[in-house]
């Protein structure tokens, strides 16, 4: 009697020793039945028999679409070895129609331990013979696929479908080169592609370079390997995947991938690319934009990453730092969004950031989501996201060591934007010998409760090793701050009253040498000319400097500034190194001038206050600038004098007109009275 198995789809075979790998699959363990193969893989296990040799089984597996071919993937196959393997115990034939003894040449036969192999039906069906007496176990995975122009065609519908690499969830095959084209039936729909499991090995030194690349037309959406699979949302109804492995891939036992895809409504204007299976540990890990992505300034793309905790423990928190190494400033207020959980308006962590220095975020949920929007103003490949888990929240006060590079000081409650009441947090910052501590809110933020004279919530800066040192400044609300200690210690006290309403603060600090700091911070210009220079002038100014000068003129005067020398890094719109002048008490005031390079502007304030701010980035520098300033009498506006003369003329004219009118009225009254008397006299005579 013949024992037959006909398969009209590809089968992916999984490891029998790890049955848990097959959870979620539709499995078949019966025999002598006809099976339908769809696009979603199914598993065929060896039937439950008593191995007496009396049971004869066959399976006929047909594609649901007659235009598709059947794929048979041998996940596991163990046949009892015999000395004479002339008669194979498991054989597969490619056949169609009536199957009989005429089929004498099998596509594949096994004796002993079966070699994993991917088989394709050429005639629309497989014919397989197997005797349960001789096989110990087998697992086949089978499904159908449509091949056109050398690519496997897949249709994305609103129902979720699955795409697996050959060999998944066991080890994938060597020298695989497969292309998949996913399309939607409705032209206006987009495609959502997500990774359920992903593991591809890459080691250039060992000549192993397995990858999955994704493209939308000519636009690359990334090349993926390792354990971070793609999460992609397209902006049209077609996406192409290319899966390629090397000739040594199976040696490193990478399992391949399992992807989910479906059609979604097309509401996004830029492709969304990212990963969702990054697991944070106590050691630092990094995320970045895939290397294969090449974008021009006129293209747009959004990137999304999801970082997860390693286990469900509330005591651990995820901490994320976003680094950006490009010279241009990176303003994240519109471009960077971080969420404590899934992406939702209620979970977004408020933060505004504009710098080359990385903002830091912390979340308490099981995962955190990072959303980066590329608009052509920066290089997304220079963005690096560092993540790890910690069980140490930011404390209320601590000892800090200032280094050459900027570090962030965050108040308690900064992430939740709701600090507690009755706090007195003391932060003690120590710089190395012969250094000072520079603290600034530049590239940070501050949102404390505002009050008159900062009597409620405030931050106090003490120029020394403890809170009893000389008070240098006291700020609240959204005040600006730039301060350099006179010694190597600086103490910051964060105080809140009983209400505790506000978003906290994030300041940056670093160690600087005495000659790197700004010469002065508060100046009062007199009639004589005084001078301000950049740090170390005429030598090159140091990197990462922020200086602020507050200039005040006597009453009835204005501040006049004239730039005598200028040699700073030149950049578009002076976005790197620059000096900016504000017509008022602080940097919220109207901008009078902003210059860089070799520009020599001159300007003056409209009132008695003028603020100057100097900023340098972390790269190219120059000899800096030298400017003079002085107090000048406030000029009289000619238009104002003319207006006053007109006003006086109008008033005088009105008064004269009124008097003339009164004189006329009085004359008329007198005339009428005299006329009346004359008429009365005349009447009496008659």
XYZ file of C-alpha atoms in Angstrom:
686
model
C 0.000 0.000 0.000
C 1.215 3.467 -0.799
C 1.576 6.041 2.005
C 1.050 9.436 0.527
C 1.515 13.080 1.514
C 0.679 15.693 -1.107
C 1.722 19.292 -0.257
C 0.818 22.304 -2.370
C 2.530 24.938 -0.241
C 5.849 25.593 1.420
C 6.270 24.129 4.877
C 8.489 25.618 7.580
C 9.776 22.983 10.014
C 10.419 23.743 13.698
C 12.401 21.972 16.381
C 10.525 19.115 18.070
C 12.576 19.426 21.252
C 11.283 22.951 21.815
C 7.526 22.590 21.383
C 7.034 25.961 23.092
C 8.458 27.572 19.954
C 5.317 26.517 18.115
C 2.819 28.274 20.311
C 0.424 30.366 18.255
C 0.545 28.100 15.195
C -2.353 26.121 13.777
C -1.086 22.544 14.130
C -2.194 19.251 12.548
C -1.523 15.792 14.060
C -4.104 13.703 12.189
C -3.375 11.605 9.137
C -5.189 10.572 5.950
C -6.674 14.037 5.433
C -6.564 16.854 2.898
C -5.209 20.183 4.175
C -5.535 23.678 2.752
C -2.438 25.878 2.681
C -2.924 29.612 3.074
C -0.531 32.523 3.379
C -0.326 32.036 7.170
C 2.033 29.132 8.003
C 0.624 25.945 9.562
C 2.494 23.067 11.193
C 2.145 19.356 10.410
C 3.404 17.101 13.222
C 4.009 13.365 13.101
C 0.753 11.547 13.967
C 0.207 9.760 17.247
C 0.664 6.064 16.343
C 1.727 2.906 18.128
C 4.576 2.434 15.634
C 3.479 -1.153 14.859
C 3.780 -0.601 11.126
C 0.098 -1.273 10.603
C -0.906 2.400 10.446
C -0.658 3.955 7.006
C -0.975 7.752 6.744
C -1.143 10.218 3.924
C -1.694 13.977 3.720
C -2.771 15.990 0.746
C -2.018 19.694 1.155
C -3.401 22.044 -1.451
C -2.976 25.756 -2.015
C -6.164 27.739 -1.552
C -5.211 29.738 -4.660
C -4.430 27.506 -7.672
C -2.055 30.162 -9.056
C 0.181 29.930 -5.975
C 2.928 27.463 -5.283
C 3.287 25.343 -2.175
C 6.263 25.664 0.154
C 7.376 22.785 2.365
C 9.867 23.617 5.117
C 11.464 20.758 7.030
C 11.731 22.019 10.576
C 12.529 18.661 12.161
C 12.787 15.116 10.830
C 14.239 12.054 12.550
C 14.091 8.647 10.779
C 15.237 5.426 12.389
C 18.487 4.554 10.662
C 18.815 1.265 8.764
C 21.915 -0.313 7.308
C 20.325 -0.443 3.912
C 18.714 2.849 2.932
C 17.833 1.719 -0.539
C 14.229 2.146 0.381
C 13.885 5.624 1.880
C 11.585 5.756 4.825
C 10.355 9.290 4.033
C 10.104 10.478 0.425
C 8.622 13.557 -1.200
C 7.577 13.729 -4.851
C 6.550 16.718 -6.921
C 3.340 15.630 -8.609
C -0.072 16.738 -9.819
C -3.244 14.866 -10.622
C -3.297 11.077 -10.215
C -0.460 9.862 -8.035
C 0.758 6.303 -8.464
C 3.747 3.998 -8.874
C 4.904 5.881 -11.985
C 6.474 8.500 -9.674
C 9.827 6.851 -9.139
C 12.155 9.860 -8.591
C 11.507 11.702 -5.348
C 12.305 15.354 -4.874
C 13.769 14.466 -1.505
C 14.236 11.319 0.561
C 15.477 10.869 4.114
C 17.113 8.061 6.013
C 18.489 8.651 9.503
C 18.425 12.229 10.741
C 16.737 14.387 8.125
C 18.552 17.380 6.694
C 16.569 20.600 6.866
C 15.508 21.606 3.412
C 13.132 24.094 1.813
C 11.100 22.538 -1.001
C 8.932 24.221 -3.643
C 6.237 22.515 -5.703
C 6.783 22.862 -9.444
C 3.533 21.157 -10.452
C 1.280 22.471 -7.737
C 1.479 19.461 -5.369
C 3.868 17.296 -3.357
C 3.556 13.541 -3.037
C 5.121 12.111 0.121
C 5.459 8.546 1.363
C 6.247 7.765 4.984
C 6.092 4.625 7.119
C 5.537 5.307 10.851
C 7.516 2.176 11.572
C 10.729 3.972 10.654
C 10.343 7.642 11.583
C 10.624 8.871 15.163
C 9.305 12.407 14.670
C 8.836 15.126 12.108
C 7.551 18.668 11.852
C 6.751 20.344 8.547
C 5.651 23.906 8.047
C 3.557 24.569 4.960
C 2.008 27.599 3.310
C 1.360 29.045 -0.137
C 3.015 31.933 -1.922
C 2.702 33.708 -5.233
C 5.846 34.340 -7.270
C 5.939 37.043 -9.934
C 9.002 38.578 -11.616
C 11.281 36.812 -9.170
C 9.528 38.238 -6.070
C 7.029 36.742 -3.666
C 3.797 38.734 -3.841
C 1.854 39.312 -0.601
C -1.461 41.110 -0.189
C -1.951 43.232 2.927
C -5.536 43.512 4.145
C -7.058 45.040 7.270
C -6.737 41.590 8.866
C -3.279 40.925 10.296
C -1.074 38.493 8.310
C 2.230 36.827 9.147
C 5.497 36.626 7.204
C 8.210 34.270 8.439
C 11.719 33.641 7.201
C 12.457 30.121 5.925
C 13.366 27.866 8.857
C 11.723 30.003 11.520
C 11.537 29.413 14.496
C 14.497 27.104 14.056
C 17.721 28.268 12.443
C 17.389 29.865 9.036
C 19.111 28.548 5.915
C 22.423 29.428 4.309
C 22.599 31.390 1.035
C 18.994 32.564 1.199
C 18.060 35.361 -1.200
C 14.336 36.137 -1.158
C 12.388 39.245 -2.113
C 8.898 40.022 -0.889
C 6.548 42.672 -2.307
C 3.680 43.710 -0.020
C 0.769 45.627 -1.539
C -2.726 46.652 -0.475
C -5.930 46.172 -2.434
C -6.976 49.796 -1.851
C -4.554 52.245 -3.428
C -4.959 54.910 -0.717
C -4.116 52.513 2.121
C -0.692 52.322 3.755
C 1.146 49.296 5.173
C 2.014 48.703 8.834
C 4.875 46.226 9.341
C 5.872 45.112 12.855
C 8.392 42.612 14.243
C 7.124 39.858 16.508
C 10.464 38.027 16.634
C 13.774 38.969 15.024
C 17.247 37.429 15.173
C 19.738 37.767 12.302
C 23.472 37.314 12.784
C 26.075 39.754 11.512
C 29.833 39.522 11.953
C 31.950 41.025 9.185
C 35.171 39.414 10.436
C 33.561 35.958 10.162
C 32.070 36.722 6.743
C 28.524 36.488 8.028
C 26.243 39.322 6.997
C 22.588 38.349 7.256
C 20.065 41.149 6.909
C 16.542 42.186 6.030
C 16.305 45.400 4.012
C 13.068 47.350 3.530
C 12.347 49.906 0.807
C 9.453 52.064 -0.317
C 10.126 52.530 -3.999
C 13.613 54.065 -4.290
C 13.594 55.207 -0.645
C 15.410 52.849 1.722
C 13.604 52.289 5.022
C 16.575 50.549 6.617
C 18.656 47.396 6.732
C 18.036 45.325 9.872
C 20.073 42.655 11.659
C 20.787 41.562 15.219
C 17.791 41.473 17.552
C 16.181 44.819 16.668
C 13.587 44.164 14.005
C 11.733 46.860 12.070
C 8.538 48.740 12.847
C 7.504 50.532 9.647
C 4.523 52.493 8.418
C 4.632 53.454 4.750
C 3.165 56.422 2.903
C 1.917 54.380 -0.045
C 0.473 50.924 -0.654
C 3.666 49.054 -1.613
C 6.792 48.035 0.303
C 9.627 45.678 -0.727
C 11.603 43.388 1.622
C 14.884 41.670 0.754
C 16.089 38.820 2.999
C 19.634 37.600 2.427
C 21.908 35.209 4.344
C 25.511 34.060 3.857
C 26.914 30.582 3.354
C 27.831 30.282 7.085
C 24.605 31.557 8.596
C 23.245 28.288 10.014
C 26.453 27.711 11.983
C 25.582 30.674 14.248
C 22.011 29.424 14.860
C 20.115 32.661 14.219
C 16.397 31.895 14.009
C 15.364 34.516 11.438
C 12.214 36.597 11.772
C 8.460 36.599 12.160
C 6.738 39.798 10.971
C 3.124 40.967 11.187
C 1.666 43.172 8.480
C -1.690 44.715 7.616
C -3.277 47.553 5.659
C -4.029 50.782 7.558
C -5.655 54.073 6.644
C -3.190 56.486 5.061
C -3.029 59.393 7.515
C 0.750 59.840 7.889
C 2.621 62.157 5.505
C 6.110 60.721 6.129
C 7.280 57.105 6.475
C 7.641 55.941 10.086
C 10.644 53.701 10.787
C 11.882 52.149 14.024
C 12.103 49.138 16.321
C 9.939 47.977 19.223
C 11.870 45.162 20.887
C 14.800 46.933 22.563
C 15.123 45.522 26.103
C 16.906 47.726 28.622
C 19.429 46.299 31.102
C 21.689 47.740 33.768
C 24.417 48.193 31.146
C 24.171 50.957 28.561
C 22.760 50.074 25.142
C 22.265 52.299 22.115
C 19.670 52.835 19.398
C 20.263 54.678 16.148
C 18.827 55.272 12.704
C 19.492 52.264 10.391
C 22.676 52.671 8.334
C 21.004 51.856 5.036
C 18.711 54.878 5.204
C 19.852 57.728 2.958
C 17.800 60.927 3.114
C 18.104 64.205 1.258
C 17.040 67.533 2.832
C 13.827 67.599 0.791
C 12.715 64.207 2.120
C 10.968 63.570 5.423
C 10.837 60.528 7.675
C 9.792 59.791 11.245
C 11.630 57.358 13.517
C 10.131 55.507 16.472
C 11.740 53.254 19.077
C 10.181 51.366 21.987
C 12.407 50.437 24.947
C 11.121 47.848 27.407
C 12.011 46.785 30.927
C 13.560 43.319 31.204
C 10.840 42.198 33.610
C 7.715 43.445 35.317
C 9.262 45.117 38.361
C 8.019 48.508 39.476
C 11.218 49.339 41.347
C 13.116 49.647 38.043
C 12.875 52.747 35.869
C 14.009 53.261 32.280
C 16.400 56.155 31.754
C 17.052 57.498 28.255
C 19.626 60.007 27.048
C 19.507 61.378 23.494
C 22.885 62.384 22.054
C 23.397 64.453 18.947
C 26.897 64.926 17.516
C 26.210 67.130 14.507
C 27.611 70.655 14.685
C 24.286 72.246 13.924
C 21.960 72.838 16.838
C 19.231 70.262 17.258
C 15.952 71.734 18.534
C 13.806 68.948 19.895
C 10.809 71.025 20.885
C 9.112 70.057 17.620
C 11.306 67.130 16.553
C 11.764 64.913 19.628
C 8.950 63.354 21.658
C 9.436 60.917 24.557
C 6.566 59.021 26.175
C 6.374 57.134 29.459
C 4.517 54.204 27.924
C 2.888 53.944 24.517
C 2.674 57.013 22.292
C -0.228 59.043 23.629
C -0.766 62.685 24.541
C -1.356 61.678 28.161
C 1.997 59.881 28.457
C 4.291 62.427 26.787
C 7.100 63.707 29.022
C 7.175 67.529 28.673
C 10.561 68.791 27.548
C 11.952 71.505 25.303
C 15.495 71.099 24.080
C 17.696 72.911 21.588
C 21.365 71.984 21.700
C 24.079 69.554 20.685
C 23.927 68.168 24.221
C 21.616 65.285 24.999
C 18.404 65.652 26.979
C 17.663 62.957 29.551
C 14.326 61.308 30.319
C 13.102 58.811 32.874
C 9.985 56.672 32.879
C 8.218 54.398 35.359
C 6.027 52.365 32.979
C 6.905 48.998 31.464
C 8.145 50.682 28.282
C 9.141 54.084 26.921
C 8.587 55.354 23.376
C 10.920 57.741 21.527
C 9.626 59.572 18.457
C 12.054 61.528 16.250
C 10.835 63.589 13.318
C 13.294 64.316 10.473
C 12.604 67.598 8.681
C 15.850 68.089 6.730
C 17.452 70.414 9.321
C 19.816 67.801 10.815
C 21.420 64.455 10.065
C 19.310 61.737 11.743
C 22.222 59.281 11.690
C 24.027 61.507 14.191
C 21.287 60.896 16.751
C 22.179 58.204 19.283
C 19.798 57.034 22.007
C 21.386 55.518 25.117
C 19.104 53.527 27.423
C 19.348 51.425 30.577
C 17.326 50.568 33.692
C 17.978 51.802 37.194
C 16.318 51.563 40.602
C 17.766 54.880 41.775
C 15.485 57.879 41.135
C 16.892 61.370 41.036
C 17.333 62.329 44.708
C 16.447 65.542 46.510
C 19.973 66.905 46.713
C 23.290 65.181 46.135
C 27.004 65.768 45.692
C 28.145 66.265 42.100
C 31.527 66.518 40.416
C 31.954 69.002 37.584
C 33.938 67.791 34.555
C 35.118 69.369 31.304
C 31.888 68.472 29.493
C 28.412 69.614 30.437
C 26.284 67.514 32.763
C 22.627 67.951 33.642
C 21.246 68.835 37.051
C 17.565 67.955 37.308
C 15.301 68.914 40.156
C 13.074 66.435 41.918
C 9.779 66.214 40.034
C 11.283 67.388 36.741
C 9.987 64.385 34.774
C 6.475 64.480 36.223
C 6.320 68.296 35.923
C 4.837 68.407 39.424
C 7.358 68.691 42.258
C 6.373 68.210 45.914
C 5.867 70.898 48.499
C 8.126 71.698 51.466
C 11.357 70.705 49.729
C 14.841 71.914 50.565
C 17.134 70.038 48.189
C 20.823 70.929 48.383
C 23.096 70.154 45.419
C 26.821 70.594 46.112
C 29.007 70.804 42.995
C 32.774 70.422 43.207
C 35.238 71.239 40.397
C 38.839 69.963 40.122
C 41.723 71.993 41.518
C 42.300 75.331 39.757
C 38.854 75.179 38.171
C 35.544 76.927 38.653
C 31.939 75.736 38.305
C 29.902 77.188 35.436
C 26.142 76.689 35.740
C 23.632 77.779 33.097
C 20.056 77.155 32.072
C 21.152 77.355 28.438
C 19.748 74.264 26.646
C 17.789 73.455 29.800
C 14.512 74.671 31.203
C 13.034 76.220 34.318
C 9.389 76.330 35.415
C 8.993 77.249 39.078
C 6.106 78.986 40.765
C 6.617 82.713 40.254
C 6.278 85.159 43.136
C 7.351 88.642 44.188
C 10.997 88.563 45.326
C 10.877 84.744 44.862
C 9.334 84.267 48.294
C 7.589 80.964 47.500
C 9.474 78.477 45.293
C 13.013 79.398 44.274
C 16.510 78.206 43.424
C 19.314 79.809 45.414
C 22.924 79.844 44.203
C 25.520 79.985 46.986
C 29.106 80.671 45.913
C 30.839 78.140 48.132
C 30.813 74.598 49.586
C 27.499 74.840 51.500
C 24.168 76.644 51.648
C 25.564 79.183 54.143
C 28.072 80.496 51.587
C 27.679 83.920 49.993
C 24.416 84.115 48.037
C 25.153 84.885 44.394
C 21.646 84.720 42.965
C 18.071 83.715 43.708
C 15.687 82.901 40.859
C 12.159 81.630 40.339
C 9.505 81.438 37.627
C 11.257 81.052 34.278
C 14.263 83.286 35.009
C 17.507 82.866 33.082
C 20.714 81.994 34.884
C 24.403 81.986 33.933
C 26.863 81.969 36.808
C 30.501 81.035 37.406
C 31.755 80.364 40.918
C 34.701 82.294 42.339
C 36.177 79.069 43.733
C 35.940 75.360 43.022
C 32.668 74.869 44.947
C 29.120 75.900 44.144
C 25.969 75.065 46.107
C 22.426 75.106 44.706
C 19.388 75.032 46.991
C 15.957 74.132 45.586
C 13.207 75.327 47.939
C 9.434 74.895 47.614
C 6.610 76.076 49.832
C 3.685 73.943 50.972
C 1.837 74.135 47.623
C 4.616 72.680 45.450
C 3.205 73.735 42.066
C 5.564 73.798 39.102
C 7.626 71.816 36.625
C 11.048 72.016 38.267
C 14.249 72.849 36.454
C 17.017 71.355 34.365
C 20.332 73.194 34.424
C 23.689 72.305 32.901
C 27.045 72.645 34.621
C 30.692 71.960 33.921
C 34.192 72.743 35.182
C 36.028 75.682 33.607
C 39.419 77.240 34.116
C 39.505 80.754 35.595
C 40.554 82.344 32.307
C 37.717 80.591 30.429
C 34.968 82.336 32.319
C 33.316 85.607 31.416
C 35.182 88.644 32.702
C 32.111 90.231 34.329
C 28.376 89.650 34.481
C 26.837 92.919 35.644
C 28.152 96.239 34.307
C 26.948 99.853 34.454
C 28.252 101.951 31.561
C 29.212 105.555 32.184
C 29.787 108.343 29.691
C 33.305 106.972 29.128
C 33.870 104.032 26.773
C 34.318 100.623 28.403
C 35.310 97.309 26.781
C 33.999 93.741 26.747
C 35.928 90.869 25.167
C 35.299 87.166 24.686
C 37.074 84.778 27.112
C 40.852 84.464 26.473
C 40.757 87.274 23.865
C 42.789 87.744 21.651
C 43.523 83.998 21.898
C 40.938 81.529 20.668
C 37.908 81.381 22.937
C 37.134 77.988 24.568
C 34.289 75.706 23.452
C 30.928 75.411 25.177
C 30.972 78.907 26.674
C 27.878 80.904 27.621
C 28.403 84.465 28.863
C 25.776 87.054 29.711
C 26.417 90.750 30.403
C 23.666 92.975 31.809
C 24.369 96.628 30.920
C 22.564 99.508 32.607
C 22.746 103.193 31.678
C 21.850 106.146 33.952
C 18.332 107.522 33.746
C 17.715 109.564 30.606
C 20.444 107.636 28.750
C 20.719 104.614 26.469
C 23.444 101.979 26.032
C 25.473 102.372 22.834
C 27.552 99.396 21.610
C 30.131 99.325 18.848
C 31.932 96.118 17.784
C 35.619 96.845 17.158
C 36.969 93.349 16.422
C 35.184 90.110 15.524
C 36.559 86.719 14.490
C 34.141 83.892 15.260
C 33.011 80.746 13.481
C 30.807 81.627 10.525
C 27.533 79.719 10.082
C 24.127 80.047 8.492
C 21.998 82.465 10.530
C 24.851 82.500 13.100
C 23.654 79.227 14.633
C 27.017 78.040 16.007
C 29.200 80.706 17.687
C 27.573 84.109 18.029
C 26.869 87.209 20.117
C 23.279 88.331 20.570
C 22.060 91.686 21.893
C 18.663 92.162 23.553
C 16.891 95.473 24.046
C 16.002 95.010 27.706
C 16.695 93.293 31.017
C 16.981 89.704 29.753
C 16.923 87.377 26.736
C 13.146 87.584 26.495
C 13.554 91.146 25.238
C 13.540 92.199 21.603
C 16.640 91.139 19.650
C 18.688 94.147 18.533
C 21.463 92.272 16.767
C 22.993 88.825 16.304
C 26.382 88.464 14.664
C 29.186 86.004 14.030
C 32.202 85.668 11.723
C 33.856 89.042 11.019
C 30.773 91.259 11.271
C 31.124 94.670 13.020
C 27.639 95.947 13.891
C 26.820 98.930 16.098
C 23.513 99.531 17.870
C 21.923 101.087 20.916
C 19.124 100.291 23.332
C 15.821 102.098 23.402
C 15.918 102.392 27.194
C 18.430 102.125 30.021
C 18.846 98.304 29.817
C 20.728 96.144 27.292
C 21.697 92.439 27.552
C 24.577 90.753 25.667
C 24.891 86.963 25.343
C 27.903 85.104 23.881
C 27.675 81.395 22.957
C 30.238 78.972 21.509
C 29.659 75.361 20.458
C 32.023 72.430 20.928
C 33.959 72.644 17.649
C 35.551 75.457 15.594
C 36.560 78.644 17.438
C 38.313 81.945 16.668
C 39.955 84.839 18.466
C 36.528 86.103 19.493
C 35.389 89.694 19.724
C 36.120 93.057 21.303
C 33.434 95.695 21.696
C 33.059 99.026 23.416
C 29.998 100.397 25.125
C 29.012 103.667 26.686
C 26.025 105.649 27.920
C 24.596 108.321 25.650
C 21.800 110.807 26.281
C 18.505 109.419 25.105
C 17.759 111.070 21.744
C 14.624 113.107 21.333
C 12.318 111.724 18.706
C 11.743 114.496 16.066
C 8.392 112.995 15.331
C 7.441 113.406 18.954
C 8.390 117.155 18.912
C 6.374 117.722 15.758
C 3.468 115.856 17.252
C 3.669 117.983 20.383
C 3.708 121.214 18.289
C 0.702 120.043 16.354
C -1.076 119.181 19.557
C -0.347 122.602 21.068
C -1.462 124.316 17.847
C -4.694 122.387 17.828
C -5.384 123.279 21.450
C -4.621 126.976 20.891
C -6.764 127.019 17.737
C -9.686 125.458 19.562
C -9.412 127.953 22.425
C -9.212 130.931 20.037
C -12.151 129.586 18.051
C -14.251 129.163 21.176
C -13.414 132.725 22.341
C -14.274 134.142 18.911
C -17.546 132.257 18.914
C -18.377 133.599 22.364
C -17.560 137.159 21.200
C -19.865 136.769 18.216
C -22.665 135.410 20.383
C -22.188 138.249 22.873
C -22.285 140.815 20.036
C -25.510 139.371 18.696
C -27.123 139.469 22.126
C -26.104 143.112 22.685
C -27.337 144.082 19.196
C -30.748 142.472 19.746
C -31.207 144.174 23.115
C -30.441 147.625 21.673
C -32.777 147.020 18.739
C -35.569 146.019 21.115
C -35.167 149.206 23.161
C -35.167 151.403 20.035
C -38.376 149.832 18.774
C -40.038 150.336 22.139
C -39.171 154.061 22.208
C -40.504 154.594 18.695
C -43.787 152.925 19.517
C -44.298 155.161 22.594
C -44.010 158.363 20.573
C -46.731 157.336 18.308
